[in-house]
Coordinates of C-alpha atoms and ligand atoms in Angstrom, one line a residue:
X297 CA -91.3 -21.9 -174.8
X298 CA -91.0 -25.5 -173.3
X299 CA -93.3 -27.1 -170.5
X300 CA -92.6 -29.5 -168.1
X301 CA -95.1 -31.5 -167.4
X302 CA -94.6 -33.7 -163.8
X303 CA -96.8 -36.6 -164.9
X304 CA -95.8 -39.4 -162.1
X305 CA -93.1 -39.4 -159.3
X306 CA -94.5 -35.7 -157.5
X307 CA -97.1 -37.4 -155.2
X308 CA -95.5 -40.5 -154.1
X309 CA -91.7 -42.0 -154.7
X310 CA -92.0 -44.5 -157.3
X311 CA -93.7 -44.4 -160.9
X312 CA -91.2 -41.6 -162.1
X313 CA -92.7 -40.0 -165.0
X314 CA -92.0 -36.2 -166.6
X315 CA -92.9 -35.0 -170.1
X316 CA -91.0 -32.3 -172.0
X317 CA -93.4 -30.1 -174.4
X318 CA -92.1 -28.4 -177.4
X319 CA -94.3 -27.2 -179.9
X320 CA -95.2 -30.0 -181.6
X321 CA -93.1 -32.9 -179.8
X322 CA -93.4 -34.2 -176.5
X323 CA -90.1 -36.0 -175.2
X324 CA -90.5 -38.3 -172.0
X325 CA -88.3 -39.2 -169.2
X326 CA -89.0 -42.4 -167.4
X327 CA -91.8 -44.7 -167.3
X328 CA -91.8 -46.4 -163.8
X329 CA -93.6 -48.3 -162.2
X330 CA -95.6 -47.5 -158.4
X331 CA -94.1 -50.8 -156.3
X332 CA -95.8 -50.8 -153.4
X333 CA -99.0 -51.1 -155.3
X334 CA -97.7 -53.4 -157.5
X335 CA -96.6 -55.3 -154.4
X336 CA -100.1 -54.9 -153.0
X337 CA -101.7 -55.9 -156.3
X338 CA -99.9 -59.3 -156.2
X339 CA -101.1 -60.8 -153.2
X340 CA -104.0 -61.2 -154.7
X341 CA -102.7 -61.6 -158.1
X342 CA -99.4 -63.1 -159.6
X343 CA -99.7 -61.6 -162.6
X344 CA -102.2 -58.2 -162.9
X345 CA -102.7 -57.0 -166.1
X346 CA -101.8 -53.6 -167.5
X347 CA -105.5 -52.4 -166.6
X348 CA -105.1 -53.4 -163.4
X349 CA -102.2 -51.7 -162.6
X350 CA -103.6 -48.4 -164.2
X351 CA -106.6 -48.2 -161.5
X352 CA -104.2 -49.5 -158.8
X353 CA -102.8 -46.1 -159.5
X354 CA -99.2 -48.4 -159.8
X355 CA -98.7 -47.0 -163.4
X356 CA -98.0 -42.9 -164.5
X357 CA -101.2 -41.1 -165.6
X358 CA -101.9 -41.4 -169.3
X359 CA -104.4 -39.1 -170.3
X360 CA -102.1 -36.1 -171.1
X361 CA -100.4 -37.9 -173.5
X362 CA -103.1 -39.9 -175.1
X363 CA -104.4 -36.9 -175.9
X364 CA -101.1 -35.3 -177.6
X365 CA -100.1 -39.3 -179.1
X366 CA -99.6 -38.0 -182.5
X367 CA -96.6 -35.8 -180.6
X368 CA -95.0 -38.5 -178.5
X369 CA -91.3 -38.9 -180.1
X370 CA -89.4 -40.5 -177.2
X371 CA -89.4 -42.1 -174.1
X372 CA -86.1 -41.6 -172.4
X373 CA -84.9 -43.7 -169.9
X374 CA -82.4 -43.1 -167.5
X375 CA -81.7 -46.3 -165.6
X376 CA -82.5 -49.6 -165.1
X377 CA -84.7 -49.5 -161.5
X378 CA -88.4 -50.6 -161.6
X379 CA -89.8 -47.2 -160.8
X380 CA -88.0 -45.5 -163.6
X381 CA -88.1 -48.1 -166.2
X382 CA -91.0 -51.1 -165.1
X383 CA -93.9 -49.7 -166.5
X384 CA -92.5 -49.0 -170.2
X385 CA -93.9 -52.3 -171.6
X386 CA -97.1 -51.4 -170.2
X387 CA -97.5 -48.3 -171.4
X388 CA -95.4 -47.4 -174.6
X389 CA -97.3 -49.9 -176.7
X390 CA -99.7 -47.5 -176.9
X391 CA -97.5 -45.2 -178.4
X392 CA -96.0 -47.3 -180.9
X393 CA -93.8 -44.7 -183.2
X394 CA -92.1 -43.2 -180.3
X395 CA -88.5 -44.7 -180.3
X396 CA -86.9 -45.6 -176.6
X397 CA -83.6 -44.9 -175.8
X398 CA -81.7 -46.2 -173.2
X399 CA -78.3 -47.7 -171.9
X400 CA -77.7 -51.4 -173.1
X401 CA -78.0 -52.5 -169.5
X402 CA -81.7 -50.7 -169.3
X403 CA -83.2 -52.1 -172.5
X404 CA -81.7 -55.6 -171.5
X405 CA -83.6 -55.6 -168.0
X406 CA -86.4 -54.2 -169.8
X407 CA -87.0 -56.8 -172.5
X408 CA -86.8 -59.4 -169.6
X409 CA -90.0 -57.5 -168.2
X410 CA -91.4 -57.9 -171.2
X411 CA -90.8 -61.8 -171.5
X412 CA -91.8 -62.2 -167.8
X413 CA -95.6 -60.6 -168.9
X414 CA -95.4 -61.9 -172.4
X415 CA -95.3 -58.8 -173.7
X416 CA -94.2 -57.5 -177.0
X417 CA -93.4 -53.6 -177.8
X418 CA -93.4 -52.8 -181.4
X419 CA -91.2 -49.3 -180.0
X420 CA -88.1 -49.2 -182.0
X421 CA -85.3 -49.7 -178.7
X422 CA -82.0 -48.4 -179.5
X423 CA -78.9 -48.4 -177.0
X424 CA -77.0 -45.5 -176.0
X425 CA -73.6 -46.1 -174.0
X426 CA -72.9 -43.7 -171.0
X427 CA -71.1 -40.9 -172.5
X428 CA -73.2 -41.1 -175.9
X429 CA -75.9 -39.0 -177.6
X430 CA -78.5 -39.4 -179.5
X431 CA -80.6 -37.3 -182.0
X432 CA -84.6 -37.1 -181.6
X433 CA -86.2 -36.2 -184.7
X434 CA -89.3 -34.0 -184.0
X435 CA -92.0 -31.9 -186.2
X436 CA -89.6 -29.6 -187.5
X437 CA -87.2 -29.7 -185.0
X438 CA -84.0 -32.4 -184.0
X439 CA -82.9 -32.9 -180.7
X440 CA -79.8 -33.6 -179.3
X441 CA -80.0 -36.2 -176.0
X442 CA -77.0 -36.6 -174.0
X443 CA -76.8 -39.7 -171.9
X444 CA -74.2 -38.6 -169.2
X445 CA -72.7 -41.4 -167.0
X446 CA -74.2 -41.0 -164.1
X447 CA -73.3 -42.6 -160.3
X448 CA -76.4 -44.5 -158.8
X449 CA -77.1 -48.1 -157.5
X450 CA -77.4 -49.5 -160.6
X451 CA -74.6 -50.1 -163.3
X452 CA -75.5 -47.6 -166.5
X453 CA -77.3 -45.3 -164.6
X454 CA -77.2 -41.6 -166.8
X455 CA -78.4 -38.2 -166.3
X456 CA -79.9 -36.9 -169.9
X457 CA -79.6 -33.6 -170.8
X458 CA -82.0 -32.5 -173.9
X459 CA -81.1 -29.6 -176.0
X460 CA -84.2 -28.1 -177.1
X461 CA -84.5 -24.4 -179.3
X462 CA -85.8 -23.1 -175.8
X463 CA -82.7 -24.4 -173.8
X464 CA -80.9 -27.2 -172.3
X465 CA -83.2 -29.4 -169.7
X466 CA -81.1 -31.4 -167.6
X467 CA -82.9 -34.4 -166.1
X468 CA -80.9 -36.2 -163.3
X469 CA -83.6 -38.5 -160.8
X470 CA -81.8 -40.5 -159.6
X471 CA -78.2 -39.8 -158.9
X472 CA -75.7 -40.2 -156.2
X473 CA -71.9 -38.0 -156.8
X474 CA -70.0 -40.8 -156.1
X475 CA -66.0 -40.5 -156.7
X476 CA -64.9 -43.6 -155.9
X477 CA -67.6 -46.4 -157.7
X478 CA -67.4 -49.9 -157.8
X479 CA -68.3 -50.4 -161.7
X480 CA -68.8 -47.1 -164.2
X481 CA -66.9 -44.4 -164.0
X482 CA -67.3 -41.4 -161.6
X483 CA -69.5 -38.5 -163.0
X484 CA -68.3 -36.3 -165.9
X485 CA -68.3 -33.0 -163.9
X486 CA -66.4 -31.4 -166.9
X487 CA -69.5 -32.1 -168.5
X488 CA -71.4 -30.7 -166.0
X489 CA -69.8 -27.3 -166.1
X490 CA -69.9 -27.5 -169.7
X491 CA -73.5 -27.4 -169.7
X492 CA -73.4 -24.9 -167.4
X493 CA -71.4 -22.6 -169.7
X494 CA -73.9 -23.1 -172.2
X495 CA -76.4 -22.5 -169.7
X496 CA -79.1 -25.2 -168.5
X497 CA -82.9 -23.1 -168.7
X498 CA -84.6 -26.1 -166.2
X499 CA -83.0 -29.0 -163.9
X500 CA -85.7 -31.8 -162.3
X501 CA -83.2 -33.2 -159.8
X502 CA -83.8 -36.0 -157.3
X503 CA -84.4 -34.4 -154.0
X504 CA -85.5 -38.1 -152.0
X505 CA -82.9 -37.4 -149.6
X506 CA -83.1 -33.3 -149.5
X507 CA -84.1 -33.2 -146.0
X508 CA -80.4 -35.3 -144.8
X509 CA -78.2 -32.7 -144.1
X510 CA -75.3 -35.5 -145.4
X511 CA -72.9 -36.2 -148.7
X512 CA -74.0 -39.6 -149.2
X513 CA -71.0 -42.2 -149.0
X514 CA -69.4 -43.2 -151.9
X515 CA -70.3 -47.2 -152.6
X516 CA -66.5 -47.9 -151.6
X517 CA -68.1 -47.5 -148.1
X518 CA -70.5 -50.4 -148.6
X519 CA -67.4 -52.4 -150.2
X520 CA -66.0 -51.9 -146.5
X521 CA -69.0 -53.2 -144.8
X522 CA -69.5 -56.2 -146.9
X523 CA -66.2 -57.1 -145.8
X524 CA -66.3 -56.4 -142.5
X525 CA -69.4 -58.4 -142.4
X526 CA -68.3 -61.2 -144.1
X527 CA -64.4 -61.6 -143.3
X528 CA -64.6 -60.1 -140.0
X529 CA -67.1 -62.2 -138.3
X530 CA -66.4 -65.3 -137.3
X531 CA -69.5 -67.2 -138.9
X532 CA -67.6 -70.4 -138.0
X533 CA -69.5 -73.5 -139.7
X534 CA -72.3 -71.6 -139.9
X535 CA -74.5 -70.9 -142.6
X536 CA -74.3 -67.8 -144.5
X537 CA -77.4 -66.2 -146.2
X538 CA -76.9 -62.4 -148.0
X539 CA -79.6 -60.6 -149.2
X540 CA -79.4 -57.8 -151.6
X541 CA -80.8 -55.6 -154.3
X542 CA -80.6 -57.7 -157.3
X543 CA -80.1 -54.9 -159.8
X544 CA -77.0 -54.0 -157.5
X545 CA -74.5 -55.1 -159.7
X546 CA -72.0 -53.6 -158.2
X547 CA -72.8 -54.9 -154.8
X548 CA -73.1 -58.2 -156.1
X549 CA -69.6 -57.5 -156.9
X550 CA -68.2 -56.8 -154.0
X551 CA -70.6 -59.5 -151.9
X552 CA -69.0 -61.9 -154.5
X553 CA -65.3 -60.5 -154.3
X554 CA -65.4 -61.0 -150.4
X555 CA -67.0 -64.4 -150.5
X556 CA -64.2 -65.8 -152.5
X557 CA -62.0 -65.1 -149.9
X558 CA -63.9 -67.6 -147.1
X559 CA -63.7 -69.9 -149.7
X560 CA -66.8 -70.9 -150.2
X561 CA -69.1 -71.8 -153.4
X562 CA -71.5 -68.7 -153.7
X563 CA -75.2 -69.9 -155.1
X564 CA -77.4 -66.9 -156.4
X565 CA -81.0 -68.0 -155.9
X566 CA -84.3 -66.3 -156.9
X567 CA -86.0 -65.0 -160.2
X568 CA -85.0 -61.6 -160.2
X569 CA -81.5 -61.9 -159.3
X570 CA -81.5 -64.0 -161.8
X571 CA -82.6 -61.8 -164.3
X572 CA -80.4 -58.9 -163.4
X573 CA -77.4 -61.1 -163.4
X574 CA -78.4 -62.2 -166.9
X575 CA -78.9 -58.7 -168.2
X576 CA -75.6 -58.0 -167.2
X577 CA -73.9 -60.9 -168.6
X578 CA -75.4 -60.3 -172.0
X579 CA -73.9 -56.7 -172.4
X580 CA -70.6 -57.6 -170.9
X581 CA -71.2 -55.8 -168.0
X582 CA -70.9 -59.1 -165.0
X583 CA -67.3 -59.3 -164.0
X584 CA -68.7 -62.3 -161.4
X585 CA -70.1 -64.1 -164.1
X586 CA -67.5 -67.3 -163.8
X587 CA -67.6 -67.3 -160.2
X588 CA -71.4 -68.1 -159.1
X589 CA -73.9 -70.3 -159.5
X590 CA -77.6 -69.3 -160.4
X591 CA -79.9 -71.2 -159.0
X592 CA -83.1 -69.8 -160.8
X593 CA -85.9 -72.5 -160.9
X594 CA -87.9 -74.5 -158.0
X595 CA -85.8 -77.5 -159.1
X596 CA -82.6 -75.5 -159.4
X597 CA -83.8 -74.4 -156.2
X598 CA -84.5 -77.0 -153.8
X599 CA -81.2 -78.8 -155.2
X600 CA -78.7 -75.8 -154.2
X601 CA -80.4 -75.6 -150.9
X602 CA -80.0 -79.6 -150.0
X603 CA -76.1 -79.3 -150.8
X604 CA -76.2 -76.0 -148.1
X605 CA -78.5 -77.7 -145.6
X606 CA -75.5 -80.8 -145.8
X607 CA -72.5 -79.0 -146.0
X608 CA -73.5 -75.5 -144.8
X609 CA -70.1 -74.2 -144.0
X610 CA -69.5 -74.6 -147.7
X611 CA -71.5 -72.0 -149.2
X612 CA -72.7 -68.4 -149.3
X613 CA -76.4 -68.3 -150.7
X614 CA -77.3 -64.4 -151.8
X615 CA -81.1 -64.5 -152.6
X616 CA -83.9 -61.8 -152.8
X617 CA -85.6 -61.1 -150.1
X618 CA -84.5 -58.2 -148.4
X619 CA -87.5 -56.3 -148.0
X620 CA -89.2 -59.7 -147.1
X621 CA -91.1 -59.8 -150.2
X622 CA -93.6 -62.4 -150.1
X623 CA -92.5 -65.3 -152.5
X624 CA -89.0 -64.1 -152.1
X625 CA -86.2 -66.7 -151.7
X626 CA -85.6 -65.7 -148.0
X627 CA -89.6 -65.3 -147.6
X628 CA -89.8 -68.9 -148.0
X629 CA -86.3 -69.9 -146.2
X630 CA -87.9 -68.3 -143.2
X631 CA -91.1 -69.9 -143.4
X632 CA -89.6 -73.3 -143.8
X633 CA -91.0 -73.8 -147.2
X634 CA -88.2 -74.7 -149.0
X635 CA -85.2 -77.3 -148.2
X636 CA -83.1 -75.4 -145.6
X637 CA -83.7 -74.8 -142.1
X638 CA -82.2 -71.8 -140.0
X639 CA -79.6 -72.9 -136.9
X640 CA -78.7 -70.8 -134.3
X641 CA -75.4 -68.6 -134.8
X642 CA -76.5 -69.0 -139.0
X643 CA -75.9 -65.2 -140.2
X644 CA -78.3 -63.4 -142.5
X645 CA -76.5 -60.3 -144.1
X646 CA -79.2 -57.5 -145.5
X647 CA -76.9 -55.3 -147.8
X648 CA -79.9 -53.5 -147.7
X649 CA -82.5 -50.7 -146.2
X650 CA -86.3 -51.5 -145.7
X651 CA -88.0 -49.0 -148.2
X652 CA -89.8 -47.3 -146.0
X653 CA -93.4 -47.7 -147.4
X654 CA -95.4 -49.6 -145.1
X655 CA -95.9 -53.1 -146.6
X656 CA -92.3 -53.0 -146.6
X657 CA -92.1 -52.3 -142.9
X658 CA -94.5 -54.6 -142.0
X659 CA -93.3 -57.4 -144.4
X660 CA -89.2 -57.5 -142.7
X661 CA -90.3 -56.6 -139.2
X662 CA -92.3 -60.4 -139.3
X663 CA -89.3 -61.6 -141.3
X664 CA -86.3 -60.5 -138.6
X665 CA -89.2 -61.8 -135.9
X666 CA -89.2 -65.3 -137.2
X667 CA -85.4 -65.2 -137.2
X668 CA -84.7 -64.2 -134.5
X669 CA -86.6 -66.7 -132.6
X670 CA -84.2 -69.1 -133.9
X671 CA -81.5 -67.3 -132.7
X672 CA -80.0 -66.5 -136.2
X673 CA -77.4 -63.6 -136.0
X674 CA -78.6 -60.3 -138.7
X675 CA -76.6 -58.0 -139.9
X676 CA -78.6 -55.2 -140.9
X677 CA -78.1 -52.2 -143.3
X678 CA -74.8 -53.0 -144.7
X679 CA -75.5 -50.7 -147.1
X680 CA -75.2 -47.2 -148.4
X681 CA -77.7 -45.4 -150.3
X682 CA -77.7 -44.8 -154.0
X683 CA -79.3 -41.1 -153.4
X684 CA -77.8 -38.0 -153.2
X685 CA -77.9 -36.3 -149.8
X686 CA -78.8 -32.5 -148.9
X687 CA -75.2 -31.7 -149.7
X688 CA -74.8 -33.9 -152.9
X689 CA -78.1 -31.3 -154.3
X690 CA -76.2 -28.4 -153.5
X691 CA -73.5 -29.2 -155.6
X692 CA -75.5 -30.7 -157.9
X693 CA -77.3 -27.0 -158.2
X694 CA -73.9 -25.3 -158.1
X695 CA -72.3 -27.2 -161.2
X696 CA -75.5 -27.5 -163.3
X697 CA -76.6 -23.7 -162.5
X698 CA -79.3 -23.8 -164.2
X699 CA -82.0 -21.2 -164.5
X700 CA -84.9 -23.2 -163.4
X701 CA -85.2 -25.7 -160.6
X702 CA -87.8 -28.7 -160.2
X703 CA -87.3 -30.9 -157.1
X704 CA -88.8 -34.5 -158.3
X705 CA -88.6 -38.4 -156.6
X706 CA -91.5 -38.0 -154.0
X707 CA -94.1 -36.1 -152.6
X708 CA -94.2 -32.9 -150.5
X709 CA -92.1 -34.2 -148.1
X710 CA -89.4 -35.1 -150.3
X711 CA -89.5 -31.9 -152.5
X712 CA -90.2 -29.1 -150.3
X713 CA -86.8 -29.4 -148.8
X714 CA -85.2 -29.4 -152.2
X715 CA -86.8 -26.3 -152.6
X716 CA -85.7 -24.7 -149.5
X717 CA -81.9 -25.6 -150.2
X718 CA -82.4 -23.9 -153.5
X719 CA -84.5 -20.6 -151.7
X720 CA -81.1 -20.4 -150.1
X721 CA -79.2 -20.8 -153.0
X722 CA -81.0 -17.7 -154.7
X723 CA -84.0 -19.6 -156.1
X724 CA -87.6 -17.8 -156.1
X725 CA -90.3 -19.6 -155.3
X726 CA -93.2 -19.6 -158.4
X727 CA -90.8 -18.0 -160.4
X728 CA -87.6 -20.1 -161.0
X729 CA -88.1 -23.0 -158.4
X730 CA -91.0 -24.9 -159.2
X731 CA -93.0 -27.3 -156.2
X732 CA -95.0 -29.7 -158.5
X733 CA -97.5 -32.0 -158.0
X734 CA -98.3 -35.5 -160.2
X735 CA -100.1 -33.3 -163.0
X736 CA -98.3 -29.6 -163.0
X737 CA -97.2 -27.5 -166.2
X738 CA -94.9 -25.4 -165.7
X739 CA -94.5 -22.7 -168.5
X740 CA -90.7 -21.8 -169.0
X741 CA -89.3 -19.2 -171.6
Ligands
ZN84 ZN1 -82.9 -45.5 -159.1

């Protein structure tokens, strides 16, 4: 018998967390982090410490697994985002003989988290490539992890599947099927149907887009509209100012690619793009590297931004910002806090989608206000979302067949339409679809 326990990611879409019990070992997917709160908690606080983002609810709970500790073998992370990977460093030290396994990319961003909080994990990190697997050594048992590439918003994104005595569990949150990527390959659906043959006893699948009746766009789509934004406008001798998800490598890419072409210099600016770009480079995985600048201190900073001010026709500045983040790059751009003021007919370009939690909401609505008073042209959502659609699911369902279903990535409202596509796939309610909350078991055999 195995039991899944939904420890973070059921009530709310963020601090992705779900434990695998077999026995005597507990393997564990994920170890994100809860932004908005995190986002909340910084206002007041630059720097909150791991306590404080435990009662700001911003960090999975802990106490099932404190109390099983001596069983923790693995914490098994899929991909690189802050809400399946940012809390780690806060929370695995306290496990200290579980190993962590990840793609090179995800232990890369991750060991700049730790540097960021000065934070040291004595966790033994080991990378696994796309494609690779690894072996967990349990009680009495070892078992088999397969990393499979995986399309996402994020380079080195995988889908594990464990292979346990009771059965395969298949663990894909967050995934997009994209055919036609920018970087990585497209998934392994051979794979897939392999698995299937072998047959997969549970599957906790991202359902955050379950209730769009869409397939979502491959990211050759939002290769299109950065270039329609950027080389089929006529931004004249204006500035231009891109804003983007800065562990988007692949965007980046393309925002880069395109930028070349209006030859102009193209400055990265801000600390996190920064460190994404970084944790690319050092696994060889930043095909941009030679062509940008990265302008990541104030003084690094306020420099780039003089030489754009003077010459702005010269330039293409992609910053953070895009959910007008206070502190951000374009934060401070906007609130004329840093060496560069906005002109009418300047272009901001979000390759981006407000996150629709409400600090987030109210945080770019102010931002696009302030603007727009100057009469600065935006370009919003060139983008397409890293998520699977309602469609994506069902095929997702259909290849993986497995016997069990567990819709994960949000609350209710997210989930319960995952389990109504799989009702009309065949699922039953209670008895091989399972609607969990942050804290269910469910028992399989
Ligand atoms: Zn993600």
């Amino acid at each position: 018998m195995l039991k899944v326990h939904t420890i973070g990611g059921y009530d709310e879409v963020g601090k992705n967390m779900t434990a695998i019990e077999i026995g005597e070992d507990i393997i564990v997917f994920d170890c994100g982090l809860y932004l908005p709160a995190v986002i909340d908690l910084q206002e007041a606080e630059r720097n909150p410490t791991p306590q404080m983002l435990k009662s700001a609810g911003a960090i999975p709970d802990d106490k099932f697994l404190l109390k099983n500790k001596h069983k923790v073998r693995a914490f098994l992370i899929t991909h690189a985002h802050l809400d399946h990977i940012g809390a780690l460093h806060n929370y695995a030290q306290n496990f200290p003989q579980a190993k962590i396994f990840s793609t090179p990319f995800t232990l890369e961003v991750s060991k700049a988290l730790m540097q960021d909080s000065k934070q040291h994990l004595k966790n033994k990190m080991t990378y696994v490539n796309p494609g690779e697997s690894v072996n967990i050594k349990g009680k009495s048992n070892t078992y088999k992890a397969e990393f499979l590439n995986m399309t996402h918003s994020t380079i080195q994104s995988t889908m594990i599947a464990l292979h346990t005595p009771s059965g395969i569990v298949v663990y894909a949150n967050d995934y997009k099927l994209d055919n036609n990527p920018i970087m990585g390959k497209p998934p392994n659906y051979n794979k897939f149907k392999q698995l299937a043959q072998k047959g997969v006893k549970v599957a906790i699948i991202d359902c955050l887009y379950a209730d769009s009746d869409r397939k979502t766009n491959s990211e050759k789509i939002a290769r299109a509209m950065v270039e329609e934004s950027l080389l089929k406008v006529d931004h004249g001798k204006n500035a231009i100012i891109i804003s983007t998800f800065s562990s988007h490598i692949a965007r980046l890419k393309s925002i880069v690619d395109f930028s070349k072409k209006l030859d102009r210099e193209i400055v990265f600016m801000g600390r996190s793009l920064s460190k994404y770009v970084n944790a690319a480079k050092r696994v060889n995985q930043c095909p941009f590297q030679n062509d940008v600048r990265i302008a990541t201190y104030p003084s690094q900073v306020k420099s780039a931004l003089k030489k754009v001010e003077n010459n702005r026709s010269k330039y293409v500045v992609v910053c953070t910002g895009h959910q007008g983040e206070d502190g951000s790059i374009l934060d401070r751009l906007v609130k004329n806090k840093l060496h560069f003021n906005f002109k009418k007919n300047d272009s901001v370009i979000f390759s981006s989608k407000v996150i629709p939690a409400q600090v987030n909401i109210t945080h770019r609505a102010a931002m696009d206000k302030k603007l727009k008073q100057r009469d600065v042209r935006i370009f919003d959502n060139v983008h397409v979302s890293g998520h699977g659609g309602r469609e994506d699911l069902r095929e997702m369902i259909n290849l993986l067949k497995p016997q069990h279903f567990i819709p994960s990535h949000g609350g209710f409202d997210k989930t319960i339409p995952g389990m109504n596509l799989a009702k009309e796939l065949g699922y039953i309610e209670n008895k091989t679809s399972h609607l969990c909350k942050n804290g269910s078991v469910v028992e399989i055999r």
